[in-house]
């Protein structure tokens, strides 16, 4: 199945990602939650823009992804959609919008596609029930990105730790990855998975795994935009590389503004209408 993410014929599609895997080209994915950042991320050449339910923590200030609602996700995804021209736009289905029944999953995922213009949804888990849900979504025309390893919506049952290190971990993750692939997922996020296990899963699938904290053996990488920009200063996990220090830069710029206002240096004559 090929899904056009953008209005132009040059947009990234689910087929593009599969072809990139075949050619050995790495996929670069990032989150975005608003119009301006989405435009910057898209213009810089990102292949996949994800409106992640990390929105809950990064933008809304909750301490997990659980409280974010479908309406929150749709509201932000509509803004992101207006900023994305080329990348494939994927939107997370929040906690309890797809686990209760397959009918509800179709209704909620359908709302996301109809109301935001996104090309696909992402959901967490690799159980037989989730695989059946993926199958149903794909059957009605909704492309699905799966999410295995550490699944943040299960933080209260699995904690926040690297997944798959236990005896049989590789076999379990391989079985889940094959199940979501067989169900029709076009890609899968692998989060907090030991590098060798993620590489083995990647080699065994025809769909591209995209890693976060899963090493270089995946077909692509995804990071939370605010983390890699250095805006989320307290968050320093081992896997994260900061490609900017926008937290520091923002504080310095705002400090400069406050000082200039207080001293009367701003606004100057050139900022003032005659
Ligand atoms: O919600 C999110 O941002 C995600 C990424 C970390 C993959 O699921």
Coordinates of C-alpha atoms and ligand atoms in Angstrom, one line a residue:
X1 CA 0.0 0.0 0.0
X2 CA 1.3 3.5 -0.8
X3 CA 0.0 6.5 1.0
X4 CA 0.8 10.0 -0.2
X5 CA 1.7 12.2 2.8
X6 CA 1.9 15.5 1.0
X7 CA -0.1 17.4 -1.6
X8 CA 2.8 17.2 -4.1
X9 CA 3.8 14.1 -6.0
X10 CA 7.2 14.2 -4.3
X11 CA 6.0 13.4 -0.8
X12 CA 7.4 10.5 1.2
X13 CA 5.0 7.5 1.2
X14 CA 4.9 4.2 3.1
X15 CA 6.3 2.7 -0.1
X16 CA 9.2 5.2 -0.1
X17 CA 10.2 3.9 3.4
X18 CA 10.2 0.3 2.2
X19 CA 12.3 1.2 -0.8
X20 CA 14.7 3.1 1.4
X21 CA 15.2 -0.1 3.4
X22 CA 15.7 -2.1 0.3
X23 CA 18.4 0.4 -0.9
X24 CA 20.0 0.6 2.5
X25 CA 19.2 4.3 2.9
X26 CA 18.6 5.4 6.5
X27 CA 15.3 6.9 7.5
X28 CA 15.3 10.1 9.6
X29 CA 12.3 10.7 11.7
X30 CA 11.4 13.4 14.3
X31 CA 8.5 14.4 16.4
X32 CA 6.7 17.7 15.9
X33 CA 3.7 19.2 17.7
X34 CA 3.0 22.5 16.1
X35 CA 3.0 24.3 12.7
X36 CA 6.3 26.3 12.9
X37 CA 8.5 23.4 14.1
X38 CA 6.8 21.0 11.7
X39 CA 7.7 23.4 8.8
X40 CA 11.3 23.6 9.9
X41 CA 11.6 19.9 10.5
X42 CA 10.1 19.2 7.1
X43 CA 12.1 21.8 5.2
X44 CA 15.3 20.3 6.8
X45 CA 14.6 17.0 5.0
X46 CA 13.1 14.7 7.7
X47 CA 11.4 11.7 6.1
X48 CA 8.8 11.0 8.8
X49 CA 7.2 13.6 11.1
X50 CA 5.5 11.9 14.1
X51 CA 3.0 13.7 16.2
X52 CA 4.0 11.6 19.2
X53 CA 1.9 11.2 22.3
X54 CA 5.1 12.5 24.0
X55 CA 3.1 15.7 23.3
X56 CA 1.7 14.9 26.8
X57 CA 5.1 15.4 28.5
X58 CA 7.0 17.7 26.1
X59 CA 4.3 20.3 25.4
X60 CA 1.5 19.7 27.9
X61 CA 3.6 19.1 31.0
X62 CA 2.2 15.8 32.2
X63 CA 4.6 13.3 33.7
X64 CA 3.6 10.4 31.3
X65 CA 1.9 10.0 28.0
X66 CA -1.2 8.5 29.6
X67 CA -3.3 11.7 30.1
X68 CA -3.2 13.0 26.5
X69 CA -6.6 12.7 24.7
X70 CA -7.5 12.0 21.1
X71 CA -8.8 15.5 20.8
X72 CA -5.4 16.9 22.0
X73 CA -3.6 14.7 19.4
X74 CA -6.0 15.8 16.6
X75 CA -5.7 19.5 17.6
X76 CA -1.9 19.4 17.4
X77 CA -1.8 17.1 14.3
X78 CA -3.9 19.6 12.3
X79 CA -1.4 22.3 13.1
X80 CA 1.6 20.0 12.1
X81 CA -0.2 19.0 8.9
X82 CA -0.2 22.6 7.8
X83 CA 3.6 22.7 8.1
X84 CA 4.5 19.4 6.5
X85 CA 4.9 19.3 2.7
X86 CA 7.2 16.4 2.0
X87 CA 7.5 14.1 5.0
X88 CA 5.2 11.2 5.8
X89 CA 2.9 12.4 8.7
X90 CA 2.2 9.8 11.4
X91 CA 0.0 10.5 14.5
X92 CA 0.1 8.5 17.7
X93 CA -3.1 6.9 18.9
X94 CA -3.2 7.7 22.7
X95 CA -3.7 5.3 25.6
X96 CA -7.1 3.5 25.6
X97 CA -8.1 4.8 22.2
X98 CA -7.3 1.4 20.5
X99 CA -7.1 -1.2 23.2
X100 CA -10.7 -1.5 24.3
X101 CA -12.1 -2.9 21.1
X102 CA -11.2 -3.1 17.4
X103 CA -14.3 -1.1 16.5
X104 CA -13.2 1.7 18.7
X105 CA -9.7 1.5 17.2
X106 CA -11.1 1.9 13.7
X107 CA -13.4 4.8 14.7
X108 CA -10.6 6.6 16.5
X109 CA -7.8 6.0 13.9
X110 CA -10.3 7.0 11.2
X111 CA -11.0 10.3 13.0
X112 CA -7.3 11.0 13.0
X113 CA -6.9 10.5 9.3
X114 CA -10.2 12.3 8.4
X115 CA -9.7 15.3 10.7
X116 CA -6.0 15.9 10.4
X117 CA -5.0 14.7 6.9
X118 CA -2.2 12.5 8.4
X119 CA -1.1 9.5 6.3
X120 CA -0.9 7.0 9.1
X121 CA -1.3 6.2 12.8
X122 CA 1.1 4.6 15.3
X123 CA 0.1 2.3 18.1
X124 CA 2.0 0.4 20.8
X125 CA 2.4 -3.4 21.5
X126 CA 2.9 -6.7 19.7
X127 CA 0.3 -9.0 21.4
X128 CA -2.0 -11.1 19.2
X129 CA -4.8 -8.7 20.1
X130 CA -2.8 -5.7 18.9
X131 CA -1.8 -7.6 15.8
X132 CA -5.5 -8.2 15.1
X133 CA -6.3 -4.5 15.6
X134 CA -3.5 -3.6 13.1
X135 CA -5.0 -6.1 10.6
X136 CA -8.4 -4.5 10.9
X137 CA -7.1 -0.9 10.6
X138 CA -5.1 -1.8 7.5
X139 CA -8.1 -3.7 6.0
X140 CA -10.2 -0.5 6.2
X141 CA -7.4 1.6 4.7
X142 CA -5.6 3.0 7.7
X143 CA -1.7 2.5 7.5
X144 CA -0.2 1.6 10.8
X145 CA 3.3 2.1 12.3
X146 CA 3.8 -0.3 15.2
X147 CA 5.9 0.4 18.4
X148 CA 7.7 -2.3 20.3
X149 CA 10.3 -2.6 23.0
X150 CA 9.7 0.0 25.7
X151 CA 6.1 1.1 25.1
X152 CA 5.5 4.3 27.1
X153 CA 1.8 3.7 27.5
X154 CA 2.6 0.6 29.6
X155 CA 5.0 2.5 31.9
X156 CA 2.9 1.6 35.0
X157 CA 3.3 -2.1 34.3
X158 CA 6.8 -2.4 32.7
X159 CA 8.6 0.6 34.1
X160 CA 11.1 2.7 32.1
X161 CA 13.9 0.3 31.2
X162 CA 15.7 -1.3 28.3
X163 CA 13.5 -4.2 26.9
X164 CA 14.6 -7.6 25.7
X165 CA 17.5 -8.3 28.0
X166 CA 15.8 -11.1 29.8
X167 CA 16.2 -14.7 28.8
X168 CA 14.2 -15.2 25.6
X169 CA 14.1 -11.5 25.0
X170 CA 15.3 -11.7 21.5
X171 CA 12.8 -14.5 20.6
X172 CA 9.9 -12.5 22.2
X173 CA 10.8 -9.3 20.3
X174 CA 11.3 -11.2 17.0
X175 CA 7.9 -12.9 17.4
X176 CA 6.2 -9.5 18.1
X177 CA 7.9 -7.8 15.2
X178 CA 6.9 -10.6 12.8
X179 CA 3.4 -10.5 14.1
X180 CA 3.0 -6.7 13.5
X181 CA 4.6 -7.1 10.1
X182 CA 2.4 -10.0 9.1
X183 CA -0.6 -7.9 10.3
X184 CA 0.3 -5.3 7.8
X185 CA 2.2 -2.6 9.7
X186 CA 4.4 -0.6 7.2
X187 CA 7.1 0.2 9.8
X188 CA 7.8 -0.4 13.5
X189 CA 9.4 1.8 16.2
X190 CA 11.9 -0.1 18.4
X191 CA 12.4 1.8 21.7
X192 CA 15.0 1.1 24.3
X193 CA 16.2 -2.2 22.9
X194 CA 19.8 -3.5 23.1
X195 CA 21.6 -2.8 19.8
X196 CA 22.3 -6.4 18.8
X197 CA 18.7 -7.4 19.4
X198 CA 17.4 -4.4 17.4
X199 CA 19.8 -5.3 14.6
X200 CA 18.6 -8.9 14.5
X201 CA 15.0 -7.8 14.3
X202 CA 15.8 -5.3 11.6
X203 CA 17.6 -8.0 9.5
X204 CA 14.6 -10.4 9.8
X205 CA 11.9 -7.9 8.6
X206 CA 11.0 -6.6 5.2
X207 CA 9.4 -3.5 6.8
X208 CA 11.8 -0.8 8.2
X209 CA 12.3 -0.7 12.0
X210 CA 13.0 2.9 13.2
X211 CA 15.0 3.0 16.5
X212 CA 15.1 5.2 19.5
X213 CA 17.7 4.0 22.0
X214 CA 18.0 0.9 19.8
X215 CA 21.5 1.4 18.2
X216 CA 22.7 1.9 14.7
X217 CA 21.4 -1.4 13.3
X218 CA 17.9 -0.1 12.7
X219 CA 16.8 1.1 9.3
X220 CA 16.1 4.6 10.7
X221 CA 16.2 6.7 13.8
X222 CA 13.6 8.8 15.6
X223 CA 14.0 11.3 18.4
X224 CA 11.8 13.7 20.3
X225 CA 12.4 17.1 18.7
X226 CA 12.6 19.1 21.9
X227 CA 15.1 16.6 23.4
X228 CA 17.5 16.7 20.4
X229 CA 17.3 20.5 20.3
X230 CA 18.3 20.7 23.9
X231 CA 15.0 22.3 24.9
X232 CA 14.2 19.6 27.4
X233 CA 17.3 20.3 29.5
X234 CA 16.7 17.8 32.4
X235 CA 16.3 14.8 30.1
X236 CA 19.7 13.2 29.4
X237 CA 19.3 9.5 28.6
X238 CA 22.3 7.6 27.2
X239 CA 20.9 7.3 23.7
X240 CA 20.2 11.0 23.3
X241 CA 22.5 13.2 21.3
X242 CA 21.8 16.9 21.5
X243 CA 22.1 18.5 18.0
X244 CA 21.5 22.0 19.4
X245 CA 21.3 23.9 22.7
X246 CA 18.1 25.8 22.2
X247 CA 17.2 25.7 25.9
X248 CA 20.3 27.7 26.7
X249 CA 19.9 29.9 23.6
X250 CA 16.2 30.7 24.5
X251 CA 17.1 31.6 28.1
X252 CA 19.9 33.9 26.9
X253 CA 17.6 35.6 24.3
X254 CA 14.8 36.1 26.8
X255 CA 17.2 37.4 29.4
X256 CA 18.6 39.9 26.9
X257 CA 15.0 41.0 26.1
X258 CA 14.1 41.5 29.7
X259 CA 17.2 43.5 30.4
X260 CA 16.7 45.7 27.3
X261 CA 13.1 46.4 28.3
X262 CA 14.0 47.2 31.9
X263 CA 16.9 49.5 30.8
X264 CA 14.8 51.3 28.2
X265 CA 17.3 50.2 25.5
X266 CA 14.4 48.5 23.6
X267 CA 12.5 49.6 21.7
X268 CA 15.0 52.0 20.0
X269 CA 14.2 54.6 17.4
X270 CA 14.4 52.0 14.5
X271 CA 11.7 50.0 16.1
X272 CA 9.4 52.9 16.5
X273 CA 6.9 54.2 13.9
X274 CA 7.2 57.9 13.0
Ligands
LIG1 O1 5.5 9.7 21.4 C1 6.7 9.7 20.8 O2 7.3 10.7 20.7 C2 7.2 8.4 20.3 C3 8.6 8.4 19.8 C4 9.5 8.5 21.0 C5 8.9 7.3 19.0 O3 6.5 7.5 20.3

